[in-house]
Structures are given as structure tokens and as C-alpha cells.
XYZ file of C-alpha atoms in Angstrom:
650
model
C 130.031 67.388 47.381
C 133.495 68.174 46.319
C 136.145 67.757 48.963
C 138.284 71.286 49.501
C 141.527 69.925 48.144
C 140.065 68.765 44.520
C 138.812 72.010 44.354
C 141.300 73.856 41.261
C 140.565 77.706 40.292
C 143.416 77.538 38.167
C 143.806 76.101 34.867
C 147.438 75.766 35.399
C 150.042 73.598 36.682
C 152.347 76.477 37.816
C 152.785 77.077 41.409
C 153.496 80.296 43.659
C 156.158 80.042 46.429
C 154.550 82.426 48.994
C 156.274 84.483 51.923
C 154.051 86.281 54.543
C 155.765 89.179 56.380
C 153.876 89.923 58.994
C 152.444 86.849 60.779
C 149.550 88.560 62.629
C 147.040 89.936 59.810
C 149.339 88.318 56.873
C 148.085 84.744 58.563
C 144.414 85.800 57.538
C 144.807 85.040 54.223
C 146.306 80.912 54.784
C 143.384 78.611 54.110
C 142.800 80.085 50.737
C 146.263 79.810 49.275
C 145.499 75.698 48.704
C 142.769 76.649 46.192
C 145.023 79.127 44.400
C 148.286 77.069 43.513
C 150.213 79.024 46.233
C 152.638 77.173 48.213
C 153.296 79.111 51.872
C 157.054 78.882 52.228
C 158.507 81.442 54.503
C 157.364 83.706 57.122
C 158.447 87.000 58.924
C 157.390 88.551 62.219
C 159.683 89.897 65.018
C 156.560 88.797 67.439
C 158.272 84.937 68.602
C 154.551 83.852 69.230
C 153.553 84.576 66.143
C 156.474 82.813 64.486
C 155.210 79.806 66.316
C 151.836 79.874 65.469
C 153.257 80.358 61.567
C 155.590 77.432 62.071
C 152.646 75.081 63.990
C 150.462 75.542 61.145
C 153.438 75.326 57.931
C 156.064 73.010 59.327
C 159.054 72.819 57.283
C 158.765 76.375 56.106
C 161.447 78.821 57.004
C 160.762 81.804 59.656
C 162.782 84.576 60.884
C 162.350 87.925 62.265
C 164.891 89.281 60.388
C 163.400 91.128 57.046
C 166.979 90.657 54.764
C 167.244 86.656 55.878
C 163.370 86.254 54.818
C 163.849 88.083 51.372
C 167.164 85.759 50.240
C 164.361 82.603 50.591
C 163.556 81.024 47.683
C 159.717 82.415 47.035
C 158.649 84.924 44.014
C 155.701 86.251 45.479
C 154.668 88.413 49.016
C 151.885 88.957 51.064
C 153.348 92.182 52.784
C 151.045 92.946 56.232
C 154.051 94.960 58.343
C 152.904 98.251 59.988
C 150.898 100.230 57.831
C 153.033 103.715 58.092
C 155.638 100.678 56.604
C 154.025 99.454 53.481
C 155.828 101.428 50.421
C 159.553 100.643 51.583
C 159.163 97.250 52.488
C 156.834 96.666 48.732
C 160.069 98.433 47.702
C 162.672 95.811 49.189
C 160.454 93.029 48.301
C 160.281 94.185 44.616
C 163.974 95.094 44.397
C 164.340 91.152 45.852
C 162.618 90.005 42.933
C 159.450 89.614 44.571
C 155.471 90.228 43.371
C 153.811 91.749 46.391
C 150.248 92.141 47.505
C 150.602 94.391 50.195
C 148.085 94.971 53.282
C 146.359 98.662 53.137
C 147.279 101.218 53.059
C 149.974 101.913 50.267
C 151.707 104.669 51.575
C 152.253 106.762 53.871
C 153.685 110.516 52.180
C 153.025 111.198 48.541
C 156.479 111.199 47.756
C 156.354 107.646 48.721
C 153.772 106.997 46.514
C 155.500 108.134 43.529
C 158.219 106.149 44.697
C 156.304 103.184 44.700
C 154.470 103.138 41.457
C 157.558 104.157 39.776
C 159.613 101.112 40.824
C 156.463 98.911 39.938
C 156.719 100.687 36.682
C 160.534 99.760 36.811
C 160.666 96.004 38.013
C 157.771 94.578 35.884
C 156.838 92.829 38.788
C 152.791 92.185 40.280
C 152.040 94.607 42.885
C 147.851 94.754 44.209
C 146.889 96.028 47.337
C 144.900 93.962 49.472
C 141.492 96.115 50.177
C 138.966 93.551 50.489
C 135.894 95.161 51.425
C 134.706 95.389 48.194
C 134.391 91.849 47.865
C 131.336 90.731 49.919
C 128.620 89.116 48.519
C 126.255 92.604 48.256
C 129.160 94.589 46.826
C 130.063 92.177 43.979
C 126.262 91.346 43.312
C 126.028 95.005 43.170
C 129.422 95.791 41.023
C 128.021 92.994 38.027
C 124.096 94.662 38.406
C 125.552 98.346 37.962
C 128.026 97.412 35.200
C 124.668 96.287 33.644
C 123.507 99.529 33.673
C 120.691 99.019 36.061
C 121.667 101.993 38.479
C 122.466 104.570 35.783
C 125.448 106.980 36.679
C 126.557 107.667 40.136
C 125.064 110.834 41.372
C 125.663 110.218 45.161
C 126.681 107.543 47.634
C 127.424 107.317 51.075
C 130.184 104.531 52.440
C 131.051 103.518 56.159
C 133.861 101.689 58.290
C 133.338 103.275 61.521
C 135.044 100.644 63.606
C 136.028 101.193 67.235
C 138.892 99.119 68.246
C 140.305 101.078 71.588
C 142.375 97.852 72.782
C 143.958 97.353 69.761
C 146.135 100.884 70.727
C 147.753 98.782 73.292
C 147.659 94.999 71.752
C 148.565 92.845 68.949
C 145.806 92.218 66.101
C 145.612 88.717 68.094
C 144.547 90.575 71.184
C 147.799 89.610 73.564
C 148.871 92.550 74.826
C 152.086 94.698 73.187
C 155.345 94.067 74.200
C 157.455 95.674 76.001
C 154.570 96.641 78.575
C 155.223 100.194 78.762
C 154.911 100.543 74.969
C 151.666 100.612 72.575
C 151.005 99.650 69.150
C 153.413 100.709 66.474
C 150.696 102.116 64.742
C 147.173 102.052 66.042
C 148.270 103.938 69.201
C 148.323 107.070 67.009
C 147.337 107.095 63.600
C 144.480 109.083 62.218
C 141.579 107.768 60.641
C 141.734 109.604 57.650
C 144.315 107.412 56.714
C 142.434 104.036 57.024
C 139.785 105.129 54.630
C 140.131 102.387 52.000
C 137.192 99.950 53.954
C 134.493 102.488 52.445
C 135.976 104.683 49.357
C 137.192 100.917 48.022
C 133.975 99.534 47.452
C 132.241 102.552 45.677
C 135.510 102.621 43.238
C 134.654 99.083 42.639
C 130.988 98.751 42.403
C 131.186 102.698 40.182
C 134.123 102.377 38.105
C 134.857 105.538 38.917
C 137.849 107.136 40.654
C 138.269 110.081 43.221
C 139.454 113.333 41.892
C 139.041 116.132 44.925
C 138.250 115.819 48.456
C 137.878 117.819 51.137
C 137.126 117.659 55.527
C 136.368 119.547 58.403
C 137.927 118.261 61.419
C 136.133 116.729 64.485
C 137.391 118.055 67.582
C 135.615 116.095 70.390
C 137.217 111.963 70.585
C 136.201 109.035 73.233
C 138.080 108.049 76.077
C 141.187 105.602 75.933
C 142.834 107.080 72.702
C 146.645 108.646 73.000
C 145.758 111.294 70.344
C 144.484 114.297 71.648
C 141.745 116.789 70.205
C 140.715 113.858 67.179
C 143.982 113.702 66.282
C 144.475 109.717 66.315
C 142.050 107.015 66.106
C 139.410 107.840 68.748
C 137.158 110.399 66.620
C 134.735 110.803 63.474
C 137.015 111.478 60.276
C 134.167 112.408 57.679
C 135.222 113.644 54.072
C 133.257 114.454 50.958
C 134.913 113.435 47.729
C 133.883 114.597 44.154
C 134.372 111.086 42.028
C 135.517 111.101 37.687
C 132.037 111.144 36.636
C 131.071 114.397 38.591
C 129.138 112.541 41.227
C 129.931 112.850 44.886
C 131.080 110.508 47.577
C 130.440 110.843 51.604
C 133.520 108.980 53.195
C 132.964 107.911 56.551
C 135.453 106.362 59.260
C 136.631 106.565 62.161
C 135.662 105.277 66.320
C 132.937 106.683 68.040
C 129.795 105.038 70.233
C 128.093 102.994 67.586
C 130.004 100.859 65.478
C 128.792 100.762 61.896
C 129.240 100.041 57.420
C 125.783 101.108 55.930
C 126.505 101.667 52.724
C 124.003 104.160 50.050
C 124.068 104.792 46.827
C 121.795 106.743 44.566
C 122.314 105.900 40.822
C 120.441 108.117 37.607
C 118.104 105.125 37.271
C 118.035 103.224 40.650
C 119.330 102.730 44.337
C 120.839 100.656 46.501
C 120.924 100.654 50.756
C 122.529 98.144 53.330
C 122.586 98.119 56.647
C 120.796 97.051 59.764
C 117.260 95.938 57.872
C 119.558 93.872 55.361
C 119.899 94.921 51.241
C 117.711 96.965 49.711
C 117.013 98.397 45.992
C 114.977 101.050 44.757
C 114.240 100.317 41.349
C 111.985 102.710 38.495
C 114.240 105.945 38.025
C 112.174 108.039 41.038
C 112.213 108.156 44.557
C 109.117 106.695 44.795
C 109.294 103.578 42.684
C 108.998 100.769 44.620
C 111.431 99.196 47.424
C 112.003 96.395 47.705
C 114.629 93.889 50.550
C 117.134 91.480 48.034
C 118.941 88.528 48.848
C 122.073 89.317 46.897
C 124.012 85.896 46.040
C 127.515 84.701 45.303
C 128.289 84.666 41.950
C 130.953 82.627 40.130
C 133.712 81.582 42.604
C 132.078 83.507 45.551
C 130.524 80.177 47.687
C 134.228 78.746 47.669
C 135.527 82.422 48.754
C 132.672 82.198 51.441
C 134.789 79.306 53.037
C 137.998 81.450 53.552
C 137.055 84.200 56.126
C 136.900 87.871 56.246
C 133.434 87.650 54.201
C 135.302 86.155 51.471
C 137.105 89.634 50.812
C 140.666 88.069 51.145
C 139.965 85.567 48.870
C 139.540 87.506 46.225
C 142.552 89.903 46.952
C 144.479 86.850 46.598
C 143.235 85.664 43.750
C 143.325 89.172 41.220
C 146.840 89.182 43.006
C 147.505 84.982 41.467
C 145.414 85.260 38.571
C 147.617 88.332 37.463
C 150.755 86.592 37.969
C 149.428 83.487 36.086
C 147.854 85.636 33.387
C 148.898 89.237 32.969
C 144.979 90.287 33.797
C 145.149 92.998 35.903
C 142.090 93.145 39.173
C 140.950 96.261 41.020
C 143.148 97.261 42.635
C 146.926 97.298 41.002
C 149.414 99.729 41.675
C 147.368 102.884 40.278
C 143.923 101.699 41.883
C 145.872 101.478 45.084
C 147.229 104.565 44.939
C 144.005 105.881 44.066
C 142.286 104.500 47.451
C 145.050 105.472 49.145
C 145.595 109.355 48.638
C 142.164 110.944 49.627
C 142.966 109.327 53.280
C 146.379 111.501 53.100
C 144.753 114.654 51.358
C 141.560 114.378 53.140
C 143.865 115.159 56.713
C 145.484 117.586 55.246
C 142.254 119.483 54.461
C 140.696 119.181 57.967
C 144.069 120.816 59.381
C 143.326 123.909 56.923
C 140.064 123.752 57.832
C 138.383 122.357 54.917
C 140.676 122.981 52.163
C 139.777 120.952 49.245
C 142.429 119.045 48.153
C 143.389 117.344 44.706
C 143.650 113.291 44.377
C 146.055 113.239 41.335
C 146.412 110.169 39.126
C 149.547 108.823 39.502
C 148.974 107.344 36.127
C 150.259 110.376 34.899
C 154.022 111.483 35.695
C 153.207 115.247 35.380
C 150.981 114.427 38.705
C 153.683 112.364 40.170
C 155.723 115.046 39.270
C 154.081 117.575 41.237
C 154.177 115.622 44.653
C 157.853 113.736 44.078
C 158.858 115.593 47.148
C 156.269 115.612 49.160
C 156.767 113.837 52.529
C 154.763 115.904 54.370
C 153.062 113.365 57.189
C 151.274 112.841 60.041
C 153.709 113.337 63.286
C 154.409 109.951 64.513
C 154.402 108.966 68.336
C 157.673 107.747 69.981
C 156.329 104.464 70.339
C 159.322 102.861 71.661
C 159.792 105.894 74.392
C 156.669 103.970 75.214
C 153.654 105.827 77.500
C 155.861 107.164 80.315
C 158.476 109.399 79.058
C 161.454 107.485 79.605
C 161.071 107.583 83.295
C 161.952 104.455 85.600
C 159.542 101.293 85.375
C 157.873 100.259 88.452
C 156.877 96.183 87.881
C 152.819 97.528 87.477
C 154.402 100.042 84.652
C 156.178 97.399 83.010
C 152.754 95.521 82.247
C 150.488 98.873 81.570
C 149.298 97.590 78.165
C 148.003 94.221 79.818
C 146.411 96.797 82.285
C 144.972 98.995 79.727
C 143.765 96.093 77.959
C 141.737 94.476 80.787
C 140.861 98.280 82.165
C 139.347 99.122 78.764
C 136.926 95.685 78.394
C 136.415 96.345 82.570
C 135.295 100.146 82.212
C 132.986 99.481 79.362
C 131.185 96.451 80.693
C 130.245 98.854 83.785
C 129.324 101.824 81.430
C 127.225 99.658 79.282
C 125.296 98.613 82.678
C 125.425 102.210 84.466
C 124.102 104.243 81.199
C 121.284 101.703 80.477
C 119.759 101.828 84.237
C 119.359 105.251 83.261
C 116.964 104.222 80.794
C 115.994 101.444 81.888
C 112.125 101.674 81.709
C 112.232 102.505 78.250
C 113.967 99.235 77.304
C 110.985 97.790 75.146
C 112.270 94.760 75.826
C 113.044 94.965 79.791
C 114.695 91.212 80.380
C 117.625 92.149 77.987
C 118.700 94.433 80.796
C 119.633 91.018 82.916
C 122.523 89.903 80.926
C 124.053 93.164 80.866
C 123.878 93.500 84.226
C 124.710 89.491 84.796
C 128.452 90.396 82.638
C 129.197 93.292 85.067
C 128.681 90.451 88.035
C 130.915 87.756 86.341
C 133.067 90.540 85.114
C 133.655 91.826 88.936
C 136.723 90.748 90.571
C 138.433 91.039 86.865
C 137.192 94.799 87.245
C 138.788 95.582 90.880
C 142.078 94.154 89.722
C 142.198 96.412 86.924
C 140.994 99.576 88.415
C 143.506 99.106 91.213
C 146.409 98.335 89.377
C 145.624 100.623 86.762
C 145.189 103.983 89.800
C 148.655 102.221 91.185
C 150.447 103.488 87.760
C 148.112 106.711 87.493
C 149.410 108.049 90.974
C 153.098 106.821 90.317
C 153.093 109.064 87.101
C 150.579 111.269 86.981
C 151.874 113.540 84.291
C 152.351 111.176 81.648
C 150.900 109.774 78.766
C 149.817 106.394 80.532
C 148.307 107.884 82.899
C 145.933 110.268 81.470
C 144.814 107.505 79.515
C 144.156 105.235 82.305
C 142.756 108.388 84.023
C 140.197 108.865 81.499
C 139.049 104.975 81.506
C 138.695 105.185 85.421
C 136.687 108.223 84.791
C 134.504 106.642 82.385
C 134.167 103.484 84.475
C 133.241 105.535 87.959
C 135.912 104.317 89.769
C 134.836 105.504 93.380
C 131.562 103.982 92.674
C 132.122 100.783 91.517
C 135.059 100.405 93.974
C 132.671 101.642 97.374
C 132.139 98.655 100.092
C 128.031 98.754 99.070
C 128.225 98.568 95.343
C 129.144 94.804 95.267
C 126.243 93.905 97.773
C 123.482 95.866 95.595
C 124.854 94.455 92.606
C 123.776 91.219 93.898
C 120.847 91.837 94.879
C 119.890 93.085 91.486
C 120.575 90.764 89.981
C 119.279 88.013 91.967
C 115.834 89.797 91.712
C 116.148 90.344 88.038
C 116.501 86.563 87.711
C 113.385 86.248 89.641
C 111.656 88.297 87.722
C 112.505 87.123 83.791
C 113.915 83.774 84.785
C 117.315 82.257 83.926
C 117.217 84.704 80.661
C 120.583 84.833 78.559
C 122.932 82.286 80.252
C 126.466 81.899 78.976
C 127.156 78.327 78.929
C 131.360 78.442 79.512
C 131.896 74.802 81.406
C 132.716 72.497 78.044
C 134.661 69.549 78.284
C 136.875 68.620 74.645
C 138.269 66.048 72.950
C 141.659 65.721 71.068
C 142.218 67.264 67.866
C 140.717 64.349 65.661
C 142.553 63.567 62.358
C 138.486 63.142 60.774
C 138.348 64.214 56.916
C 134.541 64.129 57.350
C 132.046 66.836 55.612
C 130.615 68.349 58.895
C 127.331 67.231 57.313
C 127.899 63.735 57.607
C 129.212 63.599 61.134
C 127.557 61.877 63.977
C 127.301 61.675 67.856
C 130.258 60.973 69.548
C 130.765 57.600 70.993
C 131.562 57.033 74.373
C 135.119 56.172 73.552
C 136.050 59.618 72.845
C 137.905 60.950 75.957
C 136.993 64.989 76.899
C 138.845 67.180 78.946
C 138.347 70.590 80.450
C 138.044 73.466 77.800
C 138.791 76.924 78.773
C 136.663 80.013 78.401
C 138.339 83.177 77.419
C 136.816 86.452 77.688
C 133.631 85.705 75.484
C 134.068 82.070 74.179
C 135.416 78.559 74.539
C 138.846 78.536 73.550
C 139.700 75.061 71.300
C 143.409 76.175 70.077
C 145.241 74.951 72.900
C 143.924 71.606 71.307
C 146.096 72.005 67.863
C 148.242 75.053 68.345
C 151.755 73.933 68.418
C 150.806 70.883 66.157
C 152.314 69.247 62.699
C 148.862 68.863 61.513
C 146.149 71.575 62.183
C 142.994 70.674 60.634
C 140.677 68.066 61.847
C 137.700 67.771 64.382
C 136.925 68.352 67.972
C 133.928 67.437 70.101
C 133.107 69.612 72.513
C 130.174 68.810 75.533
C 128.659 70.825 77.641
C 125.331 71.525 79.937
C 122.623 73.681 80.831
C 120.923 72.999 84.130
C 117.242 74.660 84.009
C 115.282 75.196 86.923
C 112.028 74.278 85.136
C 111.195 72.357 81.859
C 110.188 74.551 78.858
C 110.581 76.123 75.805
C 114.084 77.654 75.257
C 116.502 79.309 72.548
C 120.463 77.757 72.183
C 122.367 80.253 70.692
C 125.337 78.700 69.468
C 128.219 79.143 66.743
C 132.127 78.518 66.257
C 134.617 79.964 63.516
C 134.985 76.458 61.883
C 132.205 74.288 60.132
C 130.050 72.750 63.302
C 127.155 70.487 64.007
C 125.063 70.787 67.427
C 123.556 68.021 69.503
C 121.325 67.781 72.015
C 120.444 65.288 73.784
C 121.791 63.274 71.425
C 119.959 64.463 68.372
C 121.317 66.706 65.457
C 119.429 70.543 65.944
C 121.642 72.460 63.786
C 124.588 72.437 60.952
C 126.044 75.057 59.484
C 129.005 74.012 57.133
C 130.317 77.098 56.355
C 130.998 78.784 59.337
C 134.304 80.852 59.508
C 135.997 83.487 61.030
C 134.408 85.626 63.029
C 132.133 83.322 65.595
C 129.700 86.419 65.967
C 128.727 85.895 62.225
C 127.896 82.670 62.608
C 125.584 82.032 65.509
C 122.265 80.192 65.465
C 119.470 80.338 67.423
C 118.137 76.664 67.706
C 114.595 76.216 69.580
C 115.077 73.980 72.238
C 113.255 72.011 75.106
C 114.964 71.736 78.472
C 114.507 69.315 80.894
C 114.686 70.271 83.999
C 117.538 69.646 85.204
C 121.004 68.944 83.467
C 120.532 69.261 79.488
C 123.339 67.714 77.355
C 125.312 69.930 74.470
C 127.585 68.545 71.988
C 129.605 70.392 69.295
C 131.309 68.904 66.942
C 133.502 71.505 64.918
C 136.286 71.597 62.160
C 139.130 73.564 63.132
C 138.988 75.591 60.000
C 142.937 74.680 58.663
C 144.218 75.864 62.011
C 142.124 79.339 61.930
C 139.441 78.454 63.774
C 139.847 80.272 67.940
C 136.625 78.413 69.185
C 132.961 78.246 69.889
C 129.895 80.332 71.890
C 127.333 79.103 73.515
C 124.485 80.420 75.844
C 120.487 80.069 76.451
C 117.597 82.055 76.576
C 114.984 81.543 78.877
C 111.612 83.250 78.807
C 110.539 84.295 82.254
């Protein structure tokens, strides 16, 4: 097996000096600049934390939060991942610096923005791509080479999904610590509608079609959830549905937004075939009829896709960032230049419009063509922005519980929902078909307790100190959700207890989050997880922290010269009887699992995020104490950790 570092995409020995402005998302992208001939030089982030991380992980690079000191560096090329409402003036400063830029979605903001940007592309000769990645998983690319084949026939109709709820991200950074100042919430998350973000599921049917969008049109949904500034649908929290009619005359169901069931099945319906995937995996209907046979497909990388697979985000960003090299390198354009981006980019804006005039269609112009540019160059017309740095309370006088609302907010919102998720399926409880997968949801609202009273009293502290203002009906409709007289009465704690006790009597020790793991040192090992063994007894462990749902292993490397390496990590189950058992275990990083001393699982491609990378090992427990090892890479510096828990048949 080839080591990363020999690994060369390039034919070329031409190298790209890279800045990153905006050290939260922009970091994403890191381990697969090495494999590109990209050199990260510079970084930009007003966030100091993030700065650090940048500068732990790249030292001798140059950082700075200020914008005009980063753009004098001496780098040709931009990953551009500011706030989103930011994108086309600072592509614009970049370019007029003399940079390429692949910017983060989406483009812009206001039409007139968006002729302003492809016109100074136009201008500057310079690369420009946008960074929309989701059409570049393994299914969608498999798909993309099968339907330029001609399998699927013409697009009639397809039906594309990124319905993503991400409440605490209104009042934190994308690395989860909360936004700062404390009274404040997130430049743009706090308030910006969904229609916008709609670039996750149009993107991939451009890509896999050829085809581009031409009209679109919405009706608007008027009920949201609970947590979201916006009131009425008007920000993040609701369903943002929009149909849009495609080049080729077929027709396109775009679907975003944050509601009670996260999900991205994607359909489409070709003249000659079909494709689905979802929650029963990838499937095809091939024959030209709907009832030709269907059958589940194990779509597989294809060219450079298993070294993408190594670089996180599904393998999506590496391929951003390589259309984005290869067209500096070559001249040959990818998906999504200047005019593909602006073609993602404007149903979002036109598709908002039309729900606020009740269904309107609306025209997506080509910018392609100036008379279309012409016909929206003064068009700012936009979504009214909050007064973010007014912050929640109006400009009234902090109290010290004020100053931290968004660390409130954020442990209020995980608090609220862990009780919901428990209270709502009681309810239902004897229809669970499988009734011991109640336990662990009650066993989180247990561990989850004393986390819970803190919140809910702090956060009713700031509700009746300002009870008129944005922070507090916010708060007010989390406490509301999360039954804050009931959970907060003197027998609720007691029978809690009790339930759970006899639910553990009744199914056993069922799902049991193992969270007491003792590490080692960041080791400086170059091994192929493959190839590496038990620890020996000279390796020296220390206590590893668990935070929220996992084992935290940064505090290990984070602040470090040199990031990437290996860390053992032990751990134990104590059973209460011998028997048959499941370990469900994974980490963000490439990891091997022990136990007892003996290799039970490998997976060398593991990445970012831990959820998509857990395996359930059969195990035999002992009873008594069981030994755990992990031995992980720490994935360049990317990798946050490890789970771990078992499952016990009653």
C-alpha cells in the first residue's frame, strides 16, 4: 500500500500557495491540499481560537484577523469560507488582490451582486469555482458517469433533499463553542432563510443531469419549530420546498430546510430508467417502465474517488478542490465555475421571492448572457438582515447570565430535546417494536439531569429579567418544549430513577456508553493502521475526557508543531453476567479495536464524521471488567475523537 504522501494527482511540478479565510469551515478542506500540490500559507479568522487551531496545525504560516493584512501575503489562490451573506465582495477583494478563489456556498447574496461577480471574473481572468460538494459522493458520481451513458434517458422528474436541522448552530460557531459576545448569535444562521441554502440538493441533479434551472417557483410554509429567531418560517426553522422547471423541460422538487426528521433522499425518474437513495441504501429501476425490475446497487468510487474517501465530508471537498487546482494547472473548467455557481445559486434567491408573492414563478436567468445580467444589474433586493451585533436583547443592560445566553441556549437546546425525545416516546411506548431501545433514551435524560436543571434555571433567570425580548421568547419556547414545571417538580427526579432502574432489570445493561478511557501521548507512529499492534505496557495513559457524545483526543495534539500521529486509547466495560454482546465503536481518524488483547475490528478509512464510521463488533464479556483498546490516527490534526458503547441483550 502506498503511503499518503507519495500519493501525486498532479502531473506537475507547480505548486499553489493557499490562503484560507475563514478558519472554521475553510479548515475542512486541509488534509487534502498535500495530494493536490497546494501549499497552506496564510490564514484569516477574527475568531482567536480558531487562529490557533490554524496556526497548531500550519506552523510557520502567517494568520491575522485582519482581511487587507491577509490579502498583501504572498499566495495566488483562496479558499474563501467567511459568512455566507459575505461571499461576492470578499471573491471580489480576493480577485482584485490577484487571487483565484474557490469560495464556500452560496455565491451571492442580491442579484446585482451576482452580476457583479461574474463580471469581474470575466474581467480578472482569474479561477473562481464554488465549493458545492454534495454532488460528489460516491452514488452521485457513479450516477453522473451511468446517466452521461445514456442509461437513464432524459430527465423527466427528480426529487432532491438537504433537510438539515441545526438549531444550535443559531447561537454557536460551526465548531460548536458558543458565539461570542454572549448576548449575540450567529452572523448568519441566526436568521437566514432556507431558500437560500439550496445548493446541497439542486447541485447534485445539475451535476448528475447536465441540465440547468430555468424557472422556479414556492409557496411559503408558515408553521417553524421551536428555538429559531425568525418568526412565521421566515429564517431557518421551517420547510422551504420549491419546484423548478430544468433546460430540458423536466422538473425538479427542491427540498430544504429544518423540521422533525432530518433527511437527503434523493429520486430521479429518467425516459429509460430510475434511480432512489435513501434509508434502504441505492436503488435502480432499470427496463424503461415502472415495473421493470428493482434492484439495491453498491455504487463504487471511480477514478480518484478511494483517495477522496480519505479526506472527509464524503469525499465532496476533495473534489471541489481539485476542479478548483486542476483548472488553475490546466485551464479545464469543473462543475461548478463562475456561471454553474451562479446557476445553483439564484433559484435559492428567486425561489424566496416567489413564496413572499405567494407562488409567483420566478425566472433563473443565465448570467452567461449580459442581456440577463442586464436585466437584474440593479437588483439588490434581499432578505432583511437581523442586527446581529444589537445581539438578542435590544440593547438593554447585560446582567452576567445575559452576557453568556448563547452558552445557555446552547446547553438549553441539547437539554430540552433529550427530555422531549424521552417524554414523546413514553407516549408510544408500547408500540416501540423493539421495547429495550426505549432504555437508552431514557438512560441520556438521567445522565443528562443536573446539566438540564442548570440550564432551565439559568435560562428562566434571563427569560424573567427580559421578558419582551428576542432572547427570551426563544428561551421561552425551548422551556416550553422541554416542560419546564415538570421536569423541574421535587418527584420527577425520584420516578426517573426508578424507571430506569426497572428498565435495566427488565432488558439488562442494554446500550451502555462507555465514556471512562484513559490515553496516551500523541505518538509520532507513521504506521498503516493495518499493521499496528497492542500496546505495550510501556506506553503511559492518562485520563481522556468525554464531551457531550464522545471521547475527546484533541487536547492530546491541539496546540502542537506536529499534528498527525497515533493515540491509544483504553477503556472498560464491567458486565454483570458473561455473554454474548455488541461493541459499537468508531473515531474520525483510521482506528483498530482490541479486546482483550486481540484485534476485532479495523477500519482504515475512517474520517470525519465519527457517526459514519461506527462498527458493531460481536463480542463476549466476561463478567466482570472487559478490556478496550483503540488505537487511532489523528487524521492530520482533523480527527475530534472516538465513541464507544455496548449492547446487552436482556
Amino acid at each position: 500500500m502506498k503511503k499518503e504522501m507519495e500519493v501525486k494527482v498532479f502531473n506537475t511540478d507547480k505548486r499553489i500557495r493557499l490562503g484560507i479565510w475563514g478558519l472554521g469551515r475553510g479548515m475542512s478542506f486541509y488534509r487534502t491540499c498535500k495530494f493536490l500540490n497546494i501549499d497552506v500559507v496564510a490564514g484569516c479568522d477574527y475568531n482567536e481560537h480558531m487562529r490557533t487551531n490554524f496556526l497548531s496545525q500550519n506552523p510557520g504560516a502567517f494568520a491575522t484577523a485582519d482581511a487587507d493584512e491577509f490579502l498583501k501575503q504572498d499566495f495566488n489562490a483562496v479558499v474563501l469560507a467567511t459568512f455566507c451573506p459575505s461571499h461576492a465582495d470578499d471573491a471580489i477583494k480576493c480577485m482584485q488582490a490577484g487571487k483565484h478563489v474557490l469560495s464556500e456556498v452560496t455565491a451571492f447574496f442580491t442579484m446585482a451582486e451576482g452580476v457583479k461577480l461574474v463580471e469581474e471574473v470575466e474581467k480578472r481572468k482569474l479561477v473562481y469555482n464554488l465549493a458545492e460538494n454534495y454532488p460528489f459522493t460516491a452514488a452521485n458520481m457513479w450516477l453522473a458517469n451511468r446517466w452521461k451513458e445514456g442509461l437513464f434517458g432524459e430527465l423527466m422528474y427528480a426529487e432532491y433533499e438537504y433537510v438539515h436541522e441545526c438549531r444550535s448552530l443559531c447561537y454557536t460557531y460551526i465548531d460548536g463553542v458558543p458565539v461570542k459576545p454572549g448576548h449575540t448569535v450567529h452572523n448568519w444562521r441566526s436568521w437566514l432563510n432556507y431558500h437560500y441554502y439550496c445548493t446541497h440538493s439542486l447541485g447534485p441533479v445539475m451535476v448528475i443531469t447536465g441540465t440547468r434551472p430555468t424557472m422556479v417557483e414556492t409557496f411559503p410554509v408558515r408553521q417553524q419549530i421551536a428555538g429559531y429567531l425568525g418568526r412565521k418560517g421566515e429564517g431557518m426553522g421551517t420547510m422551504t420546498p420549491s419546484l423548478i422547471s430544468m433546460s430540458n423541460g423536466g422538473v425538479v422538487r427542491n427540498l430544504m430546510g429544518a423540521t422533525t426528521n432530518d433527511t437527503h433522499n434523493q429520486r430521479i425518474w429518467g425516459t429509460l430508467g430510475a434511480y432512489e437513495s435513501g434509508s434502504d441504501g441505492v436503488n435502480l429501476r432499470l427496463g424503461a417502465s415502472g415495473g421493470s425490475p428493482k434492484m439495491q446497487i453498491n455504487p463504487k468510487w471511480e477514478g480518484l474517488g478511494e483517495l477522496a474517501a480519505t479526506t472527509g465530508h464524503g469525499g465532496g471537498d476533495f473534489w471541489t478542490l481539485y476542479y478548483f487546482a486542476r483548472e488553475i494547472f490546466t485551464g479545464e473548467k469543473g462543475p461548478f465555475d463562475i456561471y454553474g455557481a451562479s446557476d445553483v445559486t439564484i433559484p435559492g434567491i428567486q425561489a424566496l421571492r416567489s413564496s413572499l408573492e405567494d407562488g409567483k414563478p420566478m425566472e433563473v436567468p443565465d448570467f452567461r448572457k449580459k442581456a440577463d445580467r442586464d436585466r437584474y444589474r440593479s437588483d439588490d433586493w434581499q432578505l432583511k438582515r437581523y442586527d446581529v451585533k444589537r445581539g438578542v436583547f435590544g440593547g438593554a443592560k447585560l446582567t452576567d447570565k445575559a452576557s453568556n445566553f448563547s452558552t445557555t441556549m446552547k446547553d438549553l437546546i441539547s437539554s430540552s430535546l433529550i427530555y422531549r425525545a424521552y417524554a414523546d416516546w413514553k407516549k408510544v411506548q408500547s408500540a416501540i417494536a423493539k421495547p429495550e431501545n426505549f432504555q437508552p433514551v431514557a438512560t441520556k435524560l438521567l445522565d443528562g439531569y443536573d446539566k438540564l436543571v442548570t440550564a432551565y434555571k439559568d435560562a428562566r433567570e434571563i427569560v424573567d429579567a427580559y421578558p419582551k425580548s428576542d432572547g427570551a421568547r426563544v428561551m421561552s419556547q425551548m422551556l416550553e418544549l422541554g416542560e419546564e414545571d415538570k421536569v423541574l417538580s421535587a418527584g420527577f427526579l425520584p420516578a426517573l430513577k426508578k424507571e430506569v432502574a426497572a428498565l435495566k432489570k427488565k432488558f439488562g445493561e442494554g446500550i451502555v456508553k462507555l465514556k471512562d478511557f484513559k490515553g496516551s501521548v500523541l505518538l509520532p507512529d507513521k504506521t498503516q493502521i493495518s499493521a499496528v499492534k497492542y500496546p505495550g505496557r510501556n506506553i503511559a495513559l492518562s485520563a481522556l475526557q468525554y464531551t457531550d457524545c464522545f471521547i475527546d483526543v484533541r487536547p492530546r495534539f491541539t496546540g502542537k508543531v506536529k499534528q498527525d500521529g497515533l493515540i491509544y486509547a483504553r477503556g472498560f466495560f464491567t458486565a454483570k453476567n458473561a455473554g454474548a454482546a455488541n461493541l459499537r465503536i468508531g473515531a474520525d481518524g483510521p482506528f483498530k479495536v482490541f479486546v482483550h488483547g486481540k484485534e476485532v475490528g479495523c477500519n482504515p478509512k475512517a474520517t470525519n464524521p465519527i457517526t459514519s464510521y461506527l462498527m458493531t463488533i460481536p463480542v463476549t464479556w466476561k463478567k466482570g471488567k472487559n478490556e478496550i483498546v483503540l488505537a487511532m490516527c489523528t487524521n492530520s490534526g482533523k480527527a475530534r475523537g472516538f465513541m464507544a458503547e455496548s449492547i446487552v441483550d436482556g
